[in-house]
Coordinates of C-alpha atoms in Angstrom, one line a residue:
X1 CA -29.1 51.8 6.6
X2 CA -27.9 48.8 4.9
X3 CA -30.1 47.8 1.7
X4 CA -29.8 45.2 -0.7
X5 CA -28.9 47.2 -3.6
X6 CA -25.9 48.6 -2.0
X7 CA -22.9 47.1 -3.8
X8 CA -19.5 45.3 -2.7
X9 CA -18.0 48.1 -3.3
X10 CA -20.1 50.5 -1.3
X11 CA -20.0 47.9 1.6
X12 CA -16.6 47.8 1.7
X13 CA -16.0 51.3 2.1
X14 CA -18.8 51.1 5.3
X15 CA -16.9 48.3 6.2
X16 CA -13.8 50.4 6.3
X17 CA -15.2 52.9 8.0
X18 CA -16.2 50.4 10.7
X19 CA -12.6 48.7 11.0
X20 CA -11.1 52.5 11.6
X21 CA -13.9 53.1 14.2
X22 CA -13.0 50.5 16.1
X23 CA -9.3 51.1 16.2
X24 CA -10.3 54.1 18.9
X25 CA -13.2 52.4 20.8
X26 CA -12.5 50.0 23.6
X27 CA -16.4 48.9 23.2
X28 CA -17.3 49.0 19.5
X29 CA -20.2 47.4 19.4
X30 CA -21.8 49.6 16.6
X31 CA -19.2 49.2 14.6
X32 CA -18.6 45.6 14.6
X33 CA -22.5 45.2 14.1
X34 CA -22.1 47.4 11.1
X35 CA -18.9 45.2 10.2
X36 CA -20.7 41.9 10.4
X37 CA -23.6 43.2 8.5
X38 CA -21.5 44.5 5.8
X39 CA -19.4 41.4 5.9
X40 CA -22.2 39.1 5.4
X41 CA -24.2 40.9 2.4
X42 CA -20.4 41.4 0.1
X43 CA -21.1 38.9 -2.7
X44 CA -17.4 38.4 -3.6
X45 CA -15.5 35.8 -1.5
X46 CA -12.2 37.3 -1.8
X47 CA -13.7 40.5 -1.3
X48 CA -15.6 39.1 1.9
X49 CA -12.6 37.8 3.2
X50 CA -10.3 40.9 3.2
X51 CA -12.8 43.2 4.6
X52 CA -13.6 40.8 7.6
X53 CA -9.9 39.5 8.2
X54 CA -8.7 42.7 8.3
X55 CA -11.0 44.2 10.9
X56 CA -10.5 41.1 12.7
X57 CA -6.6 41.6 12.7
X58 CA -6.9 44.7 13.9
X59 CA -9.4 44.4 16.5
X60 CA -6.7 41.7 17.9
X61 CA -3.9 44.2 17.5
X62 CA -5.8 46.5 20.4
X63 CA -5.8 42.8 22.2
X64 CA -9.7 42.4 21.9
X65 CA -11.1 39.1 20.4
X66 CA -13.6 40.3 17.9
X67 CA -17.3 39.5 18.0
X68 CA -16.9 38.4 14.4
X69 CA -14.0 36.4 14.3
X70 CA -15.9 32.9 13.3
X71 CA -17.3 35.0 10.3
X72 CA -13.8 35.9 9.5
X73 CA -12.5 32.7 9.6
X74 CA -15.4 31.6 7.8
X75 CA -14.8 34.0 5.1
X76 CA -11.4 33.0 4.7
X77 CA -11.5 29.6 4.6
X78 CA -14.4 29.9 1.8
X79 CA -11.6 31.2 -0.2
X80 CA -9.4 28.6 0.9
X81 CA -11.9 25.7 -0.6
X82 CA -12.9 27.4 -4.2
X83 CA -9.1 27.6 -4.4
X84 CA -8.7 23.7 -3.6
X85 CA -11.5 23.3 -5.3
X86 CA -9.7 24.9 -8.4
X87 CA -6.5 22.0 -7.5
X88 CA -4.7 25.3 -6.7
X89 CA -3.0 23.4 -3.8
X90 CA -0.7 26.1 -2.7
X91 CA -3.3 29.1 -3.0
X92 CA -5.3 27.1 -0.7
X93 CA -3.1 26.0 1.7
X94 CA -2.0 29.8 2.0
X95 CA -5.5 30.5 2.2
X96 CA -5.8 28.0 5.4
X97 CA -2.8 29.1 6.7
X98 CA -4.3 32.7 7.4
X99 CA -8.0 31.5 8.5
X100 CA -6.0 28.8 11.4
X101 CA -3.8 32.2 12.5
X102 CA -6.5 34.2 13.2
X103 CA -8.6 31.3 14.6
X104 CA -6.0 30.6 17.7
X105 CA -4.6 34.2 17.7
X106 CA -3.1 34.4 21.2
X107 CA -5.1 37.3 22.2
X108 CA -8.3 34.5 21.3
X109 CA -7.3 31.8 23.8
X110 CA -3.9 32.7 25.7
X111 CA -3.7 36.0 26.8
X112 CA -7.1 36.6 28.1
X113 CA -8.9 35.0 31.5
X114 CA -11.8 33.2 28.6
X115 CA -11.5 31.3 25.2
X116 CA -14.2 30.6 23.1
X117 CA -12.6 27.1 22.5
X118 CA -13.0 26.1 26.1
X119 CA -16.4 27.1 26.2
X120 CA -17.6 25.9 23.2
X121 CA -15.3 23.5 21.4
X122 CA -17.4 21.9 19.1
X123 CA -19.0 25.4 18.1
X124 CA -15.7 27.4 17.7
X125 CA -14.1 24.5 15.6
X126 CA -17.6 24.4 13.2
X127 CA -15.8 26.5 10.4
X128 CA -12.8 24.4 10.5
X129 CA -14.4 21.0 10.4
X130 CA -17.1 22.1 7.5
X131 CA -14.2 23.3 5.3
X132 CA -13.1 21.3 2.2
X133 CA -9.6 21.8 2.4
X134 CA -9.1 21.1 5.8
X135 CA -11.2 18.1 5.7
X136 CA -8.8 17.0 2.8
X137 CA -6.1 17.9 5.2
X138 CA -7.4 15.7 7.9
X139 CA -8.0 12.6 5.7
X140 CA -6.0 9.9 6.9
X141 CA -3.1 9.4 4.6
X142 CA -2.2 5.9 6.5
X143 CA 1.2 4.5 6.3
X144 CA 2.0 1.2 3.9
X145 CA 2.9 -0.7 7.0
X146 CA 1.5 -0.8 10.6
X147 CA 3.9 -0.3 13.0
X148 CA 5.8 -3.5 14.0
X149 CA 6.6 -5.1 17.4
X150 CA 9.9 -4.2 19.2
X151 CA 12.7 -6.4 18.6
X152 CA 14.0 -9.3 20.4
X153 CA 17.7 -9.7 19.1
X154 CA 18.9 -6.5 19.6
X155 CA 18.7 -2.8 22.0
X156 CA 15.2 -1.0 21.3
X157 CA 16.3 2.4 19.4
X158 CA 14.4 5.1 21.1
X159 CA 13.8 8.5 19.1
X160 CA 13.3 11.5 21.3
X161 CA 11.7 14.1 19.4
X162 CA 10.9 18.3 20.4
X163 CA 11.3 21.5 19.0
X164 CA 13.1 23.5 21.5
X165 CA 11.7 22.3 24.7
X166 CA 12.8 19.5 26.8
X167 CA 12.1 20.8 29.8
X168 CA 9.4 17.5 30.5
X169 CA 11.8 15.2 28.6
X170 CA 14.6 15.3 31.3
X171 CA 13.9 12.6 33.8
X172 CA 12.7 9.9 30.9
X173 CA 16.0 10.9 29.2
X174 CA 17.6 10.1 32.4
X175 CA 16.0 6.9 32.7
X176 CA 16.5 5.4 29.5
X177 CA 19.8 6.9 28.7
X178 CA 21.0 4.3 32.0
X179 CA 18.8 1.3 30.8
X180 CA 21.2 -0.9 29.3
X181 CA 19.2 -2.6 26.7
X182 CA 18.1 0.4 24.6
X183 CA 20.0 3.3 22.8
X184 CA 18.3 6.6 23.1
X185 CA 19.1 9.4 20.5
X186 CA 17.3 13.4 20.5
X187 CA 16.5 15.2 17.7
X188 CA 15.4 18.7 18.3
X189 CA 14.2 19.8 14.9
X190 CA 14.5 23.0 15.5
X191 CA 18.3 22.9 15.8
X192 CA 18.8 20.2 13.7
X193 CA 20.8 21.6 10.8
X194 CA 19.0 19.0 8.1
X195 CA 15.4 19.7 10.2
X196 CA 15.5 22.6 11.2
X197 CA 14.8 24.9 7.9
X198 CA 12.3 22.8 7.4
X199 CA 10.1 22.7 10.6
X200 CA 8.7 25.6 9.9
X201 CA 6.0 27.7 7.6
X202 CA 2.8 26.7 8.4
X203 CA 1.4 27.1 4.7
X204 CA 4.2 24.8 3.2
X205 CA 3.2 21.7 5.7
X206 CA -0.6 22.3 4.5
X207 CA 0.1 22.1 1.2
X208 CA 2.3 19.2 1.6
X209 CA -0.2 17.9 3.7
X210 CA -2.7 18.4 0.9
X211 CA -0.7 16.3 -1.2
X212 CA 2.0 19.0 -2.8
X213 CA 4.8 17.2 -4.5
X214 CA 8.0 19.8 -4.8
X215 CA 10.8 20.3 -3.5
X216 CA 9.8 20.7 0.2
X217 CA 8.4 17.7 0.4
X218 CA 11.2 15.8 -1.0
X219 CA 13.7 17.5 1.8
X220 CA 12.0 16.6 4.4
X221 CA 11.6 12.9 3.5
X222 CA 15.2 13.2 3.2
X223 CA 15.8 15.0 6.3
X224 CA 13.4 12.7 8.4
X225 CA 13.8 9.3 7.0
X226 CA 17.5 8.2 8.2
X227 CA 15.5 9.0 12.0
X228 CA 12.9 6.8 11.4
X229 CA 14.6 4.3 9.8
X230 CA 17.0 4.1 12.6
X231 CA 14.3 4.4 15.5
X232 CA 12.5 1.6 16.5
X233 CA 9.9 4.3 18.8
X234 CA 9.6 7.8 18.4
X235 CA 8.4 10.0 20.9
X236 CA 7.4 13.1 20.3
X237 CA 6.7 15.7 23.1
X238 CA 4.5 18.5 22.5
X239 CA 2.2 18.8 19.7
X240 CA 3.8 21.3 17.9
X241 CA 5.5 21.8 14.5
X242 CA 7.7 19.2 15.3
X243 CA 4.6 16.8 15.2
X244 CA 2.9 18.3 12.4
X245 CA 6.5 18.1 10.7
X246 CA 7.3 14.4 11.7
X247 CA 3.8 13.5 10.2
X248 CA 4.3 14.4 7.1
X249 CA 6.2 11.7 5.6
X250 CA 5.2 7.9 5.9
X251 CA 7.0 6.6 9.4
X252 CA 7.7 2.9 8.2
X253 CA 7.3 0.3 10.7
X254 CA 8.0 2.6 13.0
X255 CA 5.8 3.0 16.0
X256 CA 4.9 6.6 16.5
X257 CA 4.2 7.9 20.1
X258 CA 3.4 11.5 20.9
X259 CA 2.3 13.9 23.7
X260 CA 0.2 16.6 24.4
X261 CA 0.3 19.0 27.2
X262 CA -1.7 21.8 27.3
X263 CA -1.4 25.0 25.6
X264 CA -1.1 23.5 22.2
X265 CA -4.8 22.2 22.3
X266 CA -5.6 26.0 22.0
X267 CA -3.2 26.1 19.0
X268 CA -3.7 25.3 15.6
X269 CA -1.0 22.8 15.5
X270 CA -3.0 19.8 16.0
X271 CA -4.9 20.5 13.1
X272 CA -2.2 19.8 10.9
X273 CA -1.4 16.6 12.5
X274 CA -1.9 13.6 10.2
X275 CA -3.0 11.1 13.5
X276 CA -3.2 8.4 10.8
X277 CA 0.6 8.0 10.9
X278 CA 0.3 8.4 14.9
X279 CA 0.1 5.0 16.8
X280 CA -0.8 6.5 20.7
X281 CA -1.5 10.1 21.6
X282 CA -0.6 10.4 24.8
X283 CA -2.3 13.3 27.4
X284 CA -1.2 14.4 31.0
X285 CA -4.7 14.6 32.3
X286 CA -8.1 13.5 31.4
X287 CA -9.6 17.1 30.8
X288 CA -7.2 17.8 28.0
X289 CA -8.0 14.5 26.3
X290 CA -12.0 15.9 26.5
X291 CA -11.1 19.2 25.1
X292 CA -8.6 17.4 22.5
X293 CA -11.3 15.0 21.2
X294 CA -14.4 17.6 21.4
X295 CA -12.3 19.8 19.2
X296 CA -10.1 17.8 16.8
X297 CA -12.6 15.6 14.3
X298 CA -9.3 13.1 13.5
X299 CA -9.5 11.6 17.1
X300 CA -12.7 10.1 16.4
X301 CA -12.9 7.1 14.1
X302 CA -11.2 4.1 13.0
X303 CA -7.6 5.7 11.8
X304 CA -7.4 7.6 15.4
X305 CA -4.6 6.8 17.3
X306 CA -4.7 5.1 20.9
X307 CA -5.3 7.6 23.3
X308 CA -3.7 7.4 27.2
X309 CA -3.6 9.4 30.2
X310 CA -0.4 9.1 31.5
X311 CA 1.0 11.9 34.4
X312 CA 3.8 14.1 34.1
X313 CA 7.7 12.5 34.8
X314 CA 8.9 14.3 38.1
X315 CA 11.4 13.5 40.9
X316 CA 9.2 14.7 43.7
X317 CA 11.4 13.0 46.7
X318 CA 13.8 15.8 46.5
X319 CA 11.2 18.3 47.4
X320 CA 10.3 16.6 51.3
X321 CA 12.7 19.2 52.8
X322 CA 12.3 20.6 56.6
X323 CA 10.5 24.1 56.7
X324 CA 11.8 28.0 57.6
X325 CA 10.2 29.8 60.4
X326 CA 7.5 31.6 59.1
X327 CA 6.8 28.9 56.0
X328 CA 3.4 28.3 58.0
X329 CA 2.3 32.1 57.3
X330 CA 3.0 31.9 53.8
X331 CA 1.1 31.5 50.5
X332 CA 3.2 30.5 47.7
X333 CA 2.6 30.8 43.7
X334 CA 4.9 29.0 41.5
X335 CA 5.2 30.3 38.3
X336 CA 3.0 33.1 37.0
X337 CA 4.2 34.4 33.8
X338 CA 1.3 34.1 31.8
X339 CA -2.7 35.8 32.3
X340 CA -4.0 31.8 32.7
X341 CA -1.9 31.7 36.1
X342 CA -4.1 34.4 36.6
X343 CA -1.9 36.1 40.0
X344 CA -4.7 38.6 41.0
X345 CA -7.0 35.8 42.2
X346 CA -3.6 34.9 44.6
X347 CA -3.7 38.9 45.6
X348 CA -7.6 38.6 46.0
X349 CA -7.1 35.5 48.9
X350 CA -3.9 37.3 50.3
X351 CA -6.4 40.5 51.4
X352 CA -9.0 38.3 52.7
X353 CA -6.7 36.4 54.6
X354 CA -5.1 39.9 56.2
X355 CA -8.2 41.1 57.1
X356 CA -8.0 38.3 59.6
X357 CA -4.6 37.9 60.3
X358 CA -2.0 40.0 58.8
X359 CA 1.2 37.6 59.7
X360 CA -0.1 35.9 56.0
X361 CA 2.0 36.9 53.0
X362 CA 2.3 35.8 49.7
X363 CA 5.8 34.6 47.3
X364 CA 5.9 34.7 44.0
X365 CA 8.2 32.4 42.4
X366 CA 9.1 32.8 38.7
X367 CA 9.5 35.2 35.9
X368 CA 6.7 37.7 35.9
X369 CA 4.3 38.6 32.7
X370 CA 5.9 40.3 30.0
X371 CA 3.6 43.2 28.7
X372 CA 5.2 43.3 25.2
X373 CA 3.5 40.0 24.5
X374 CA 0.4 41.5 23.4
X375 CA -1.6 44.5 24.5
X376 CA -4.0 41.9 25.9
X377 CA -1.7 40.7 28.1
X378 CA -0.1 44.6 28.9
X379 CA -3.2 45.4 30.2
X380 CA -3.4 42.6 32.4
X381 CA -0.3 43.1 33.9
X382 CA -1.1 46.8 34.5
X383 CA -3.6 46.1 36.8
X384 CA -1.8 43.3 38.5
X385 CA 0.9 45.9 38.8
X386 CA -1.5 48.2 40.2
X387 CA -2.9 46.0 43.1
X388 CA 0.6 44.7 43.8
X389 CA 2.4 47.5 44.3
X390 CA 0.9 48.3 47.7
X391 CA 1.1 45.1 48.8
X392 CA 4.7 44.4 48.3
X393 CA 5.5 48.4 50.0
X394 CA 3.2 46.7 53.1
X395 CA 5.6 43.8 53.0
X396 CA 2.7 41.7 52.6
X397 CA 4.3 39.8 48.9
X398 CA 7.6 39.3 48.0
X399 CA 8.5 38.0 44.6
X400 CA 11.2 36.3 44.3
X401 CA 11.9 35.9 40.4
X402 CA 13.2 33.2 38.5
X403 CA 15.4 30.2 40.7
X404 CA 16.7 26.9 39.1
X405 CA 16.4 25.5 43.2
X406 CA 12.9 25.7 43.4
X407 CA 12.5 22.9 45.8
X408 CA 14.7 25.4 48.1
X409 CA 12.9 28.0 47.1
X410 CA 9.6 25.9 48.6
X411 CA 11.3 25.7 52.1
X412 CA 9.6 29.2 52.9
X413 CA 6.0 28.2 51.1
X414 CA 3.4 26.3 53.8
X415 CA 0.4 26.8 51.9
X416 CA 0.9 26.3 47.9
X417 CA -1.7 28.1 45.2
X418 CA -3.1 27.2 42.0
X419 CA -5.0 30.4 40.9
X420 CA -5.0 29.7 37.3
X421 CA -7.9 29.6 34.5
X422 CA -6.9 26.7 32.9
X423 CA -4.1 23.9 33.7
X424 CA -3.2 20.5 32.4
X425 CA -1.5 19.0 35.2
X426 CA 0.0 22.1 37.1
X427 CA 3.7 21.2 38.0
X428 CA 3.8 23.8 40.6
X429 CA 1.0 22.8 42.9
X430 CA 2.4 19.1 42.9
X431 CA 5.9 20.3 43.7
X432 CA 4.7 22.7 46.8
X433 CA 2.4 19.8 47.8
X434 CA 5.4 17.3 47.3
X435 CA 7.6 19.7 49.6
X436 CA 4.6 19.8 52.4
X437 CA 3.0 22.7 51.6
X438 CA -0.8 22.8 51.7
X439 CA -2.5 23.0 48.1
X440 CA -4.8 25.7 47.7
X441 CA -6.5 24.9 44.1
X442 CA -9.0 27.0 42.0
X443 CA -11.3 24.7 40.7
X444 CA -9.6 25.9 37.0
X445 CA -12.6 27.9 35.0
X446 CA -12.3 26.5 31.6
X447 CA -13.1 23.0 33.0
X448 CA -15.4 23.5 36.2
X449 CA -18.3 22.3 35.7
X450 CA -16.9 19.5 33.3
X451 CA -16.6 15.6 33.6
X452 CA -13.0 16.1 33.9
X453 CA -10.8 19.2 35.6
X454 CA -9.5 20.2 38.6
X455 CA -12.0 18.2 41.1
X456 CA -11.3 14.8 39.3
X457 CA -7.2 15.2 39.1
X458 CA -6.6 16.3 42.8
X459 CA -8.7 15.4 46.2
X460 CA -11.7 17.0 46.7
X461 CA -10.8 18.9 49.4
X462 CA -7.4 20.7 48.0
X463 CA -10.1 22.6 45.4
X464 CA -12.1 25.5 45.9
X465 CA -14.5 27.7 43.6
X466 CA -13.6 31.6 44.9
X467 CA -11.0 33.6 47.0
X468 CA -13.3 33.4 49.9
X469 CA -13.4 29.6 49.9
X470 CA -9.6 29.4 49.5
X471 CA -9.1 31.7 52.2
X472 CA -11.8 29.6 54.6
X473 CA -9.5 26.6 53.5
X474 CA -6.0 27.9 54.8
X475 CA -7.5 29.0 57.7
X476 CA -8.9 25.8 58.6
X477 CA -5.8 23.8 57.6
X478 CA -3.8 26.3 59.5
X479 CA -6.2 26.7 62.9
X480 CA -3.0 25.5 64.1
X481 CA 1.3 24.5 64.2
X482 CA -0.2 21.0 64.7
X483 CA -3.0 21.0 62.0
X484 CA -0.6 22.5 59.6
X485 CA 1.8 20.4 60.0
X486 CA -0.2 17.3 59.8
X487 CA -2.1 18.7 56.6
X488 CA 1.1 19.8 55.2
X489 CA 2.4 16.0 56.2
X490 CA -0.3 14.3 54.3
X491 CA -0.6 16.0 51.3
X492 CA 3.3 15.5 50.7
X493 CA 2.7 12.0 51.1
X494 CA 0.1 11.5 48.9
X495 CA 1.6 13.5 45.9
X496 CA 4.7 11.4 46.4
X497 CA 2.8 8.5 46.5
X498 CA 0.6 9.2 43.6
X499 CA 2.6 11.2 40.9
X500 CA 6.6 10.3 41.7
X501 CA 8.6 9.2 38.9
X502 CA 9.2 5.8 40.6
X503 CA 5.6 5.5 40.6
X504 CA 4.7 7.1 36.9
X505 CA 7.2 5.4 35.3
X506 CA 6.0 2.0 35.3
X507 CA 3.2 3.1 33.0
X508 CA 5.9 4.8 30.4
X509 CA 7.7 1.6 30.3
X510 CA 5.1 0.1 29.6
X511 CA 3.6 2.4 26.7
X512 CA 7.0 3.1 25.2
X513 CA 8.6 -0.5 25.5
X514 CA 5.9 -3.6 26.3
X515 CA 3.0 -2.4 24.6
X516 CA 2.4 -4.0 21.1
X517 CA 1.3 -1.7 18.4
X518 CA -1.9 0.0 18.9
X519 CA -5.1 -2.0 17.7
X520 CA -6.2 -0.9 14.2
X521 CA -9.5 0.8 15.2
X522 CA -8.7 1.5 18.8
X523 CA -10.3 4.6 20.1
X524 CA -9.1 5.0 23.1
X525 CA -7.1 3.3 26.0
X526 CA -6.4 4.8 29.5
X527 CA -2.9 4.1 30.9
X528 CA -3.3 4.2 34.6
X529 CA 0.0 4.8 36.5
X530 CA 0.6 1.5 39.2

């Protein structure tokens, strides 16, 4: 059907034809053959790149990933390199802009149980590392002068840095905020009234990145330079735009920490990171660092900042409180507002469980999933909906919503679950195991099988592969009142012992206040708590 002598123009129109068939077909495979096909033989760049990006964009408007996003983003970013190429720096960055978009679409990693990043990091990020412009992105642009050694004759000036979201800053703030030989300031750059019209628009930062010299870039030196100046460390938590943002201008002799959690590494974010101006990149778990490093080329090499392992900052103690009647009966799921937490595996172990003993119910704690997301993510919820409708008229789930007491909330838990596709550190499971609740964890699918994951941050025995094997385990841990409370006993114990803050924060002392600059070269460094 498809010749060489058809021309672009006669492609496009099949193509066209394909991107309107597969607005009505939940399967479209024939058309998105005919798309990719059509796609690859279109001689014009430009022309490539419309026809592809726009099927792709609306494949992920039905909330499918499209077989030929790669091509898409491919196409794109062709465009983006003749245009850099050209020194059109702002055509280009724009250009970049739309190819990194469609590449981390939520539908792509977030809102689905897979992502092609997780399964194949150093395959889905191919396009973005063979591109010109991005590679001219990434190019370490250094800083005039490393980062110097904290003072001696005065308080160490620590800069706080997020956009938005402090909810894992809290207890550090607390602690240095009390330490009387530092001063601690915040700057949330997305409030900020100097920052905050600037930490924003992806395709500005590229092109500033790439080296654009207007009026953007002068602001936000201005806007970021009385920070630095002042701050003797900054740390920045979450590797968002307020990272991408900070990088952007030269940080002085200021050493430059920052922190990655988890859902940004399946964001484009971190690909506008300049980690030549970054002195330690700091991860909550060795997984993510894997995934980080297979899939960002500017964490390998000699301008790559120190990398550490360092877990999250929580005040566990307060969760050891004494149990209701009926806590031992009880699953618990903390937290399972998005399709990773993936709450139908919770509903698959609950009807196992009651086949054998129907005293076992399940609580859900937390907002629920909001199905105006993305249709992806409606269509998730749907069928959650579907299966948990029965269950909750049976009496057999109650959910709870949203509580800011969720160590009380805990008090009615005795077995805790971790039924999510992909975690970094998973708060929830270390708080129900802080409060002595048995953990129940999924051996997380985007990293079983890997070096690093669920089996290498928790005891062997808290982690199982299905429902059935998570069912087997409550019902061993719970044969019974004395084996439950003995399990529940020891596992509060150990995630005291291994993850409180009075534990974990020896090792951010250390990073944020003893540690000398970071080792020109330095690949990587593992912080180990003590």
């Amino acid at each position: 059907m498809l010749t060489p002598r058809l021309s672009d123009r006669h492609l496009t129109v099949l193509a066209q034809w394909a991107t309107k068939r597969m607005a009505h077909a939940g399967k479209p495979f024939l058309s998105e053959r005919v798309l990719g096909v059509a796609g690859h033989r279109i001689q014009d760049p430009r022309t490539r790149a419309d026809v592809l990006t726009k099927a792709a964009e609306a494949r992920l408007g039905l909330g499918y990933v499209p077989r030929h996003l790669t091509q898409a983003c491919a196409a794109e970013l062709a465009c983006a390199d003749a245009h850099h190429k050209a020194g059109r720096r702002g055509a280009a960055a724009a250009s970049a802009a739309r190819a990194l978009i469609l590449a981390f679409h939520r539908v792509v990693h977030l809102d689905g149980l897979t992502s092609p990043l997780a399964g194949d990091p150093a395959g889905f990020t191919a396009p973005l590392r063979r591109s010109r412009v991005l590679r001219a992105l990434r190019a370490p642009r250094g800083r005039e002068a490393p980062a110097a050694a904290p003072p001696s004759d005065r308080p160490v000036r620590l800069l706080f840095v997020h956009s938005g979201n402090e909810n894992f800053l809290r207890v550090i703030l607390k602690r240095y905020r009390d330490h009387a030989d530092l001063e601690v300031r915040v700057l949330d750059t997305a409030r900020d009234e100097s920052t905050a019209p600037l930490a924003k628009g992806m395709g500005r930062m590229i092109a500033s990145g790439l080296g654009a010299r207007n009026e953007y870039s002068e602001r936000t030196e201005q806007a970021l330079r009385p920070h630095l100046d002042w701050a003797d460390v900054v740390f920045v938590d979450w590797c968002t735009a307020a990272a991408a943002f900070l990088t952007l201008v030269d940080p002085g002799t200021t050493r430059v920490v920052m922190r990655l959690h988890s859902f940004e590494a399946f964001s484009y974010w971190p690909h506008l990171v300049d980690f030549s101006r970054v002195d330690d990149l700091v991860f909550v778990s060795d997984h993510l660092r894997d995934l980080a490093v297979a899939s960002l080329p500017h964490l390998r090499g000699p301008d790559a900042p120190a990398l550490h392992v360092l877990d999250n900052a929580v005040e566990l103690t307060r969760f050891a409180l004494p149990k209701n009647p009926g806590a031992r009966f009880t699953l618990g799921l903390v937290g399972a507002g998005q399709v990773a937490k993936d709450p139908r595996w919770a509903l698959d172990v609950l009807r196992i469980l009651r086949r054998t003993d129907e005293r076992y119910r399940l609580r859900l704690i937390g907002g629920g999933l909001d199905p105006s997301a993305s249709p992806a993510l409606h269509r998730y919820q749907k069928a959650f909906a579907a299966e948990l409708e029965p269950l909750v008229a049976a009496g057999a789930v109650q959910v709870s919503g949203h509580t800011d007491d969720v160590p009380a909330a805990l008090k009615d838990v005795g077995l805790v679950l971790s039924t999510s596709v992909r975690e970094s550190w998973h708060l929830g499971v270390v708080e129900g195991a802080a409060s002595g609740a048995v953990p129940v964890v999924r051996d997380w699918p985007f990293f079983a099988g890997k070096p690093h994951g669920a089996r290498s941050l928790f005891p062997s025995a808290w982690v199982v592969d299905t429902p059935e094997e998570a069912a087997q385990r409550v019902l061993a841990v719970n044969e019974s009142a004395e084996t439950w409370l003995t399990a529940g006993r020891e596992c509060s114990e150990y995630a005291v012992s291994a993850w409180d803050w009075q534990t974990v924060r020896t090792a951010f002392d250390r990073l944020l206040l003893a540690q000398a600059p970071a080792i020109p070269g330095q690949r990587a460094v593992r912080t180990k708590t003590e």
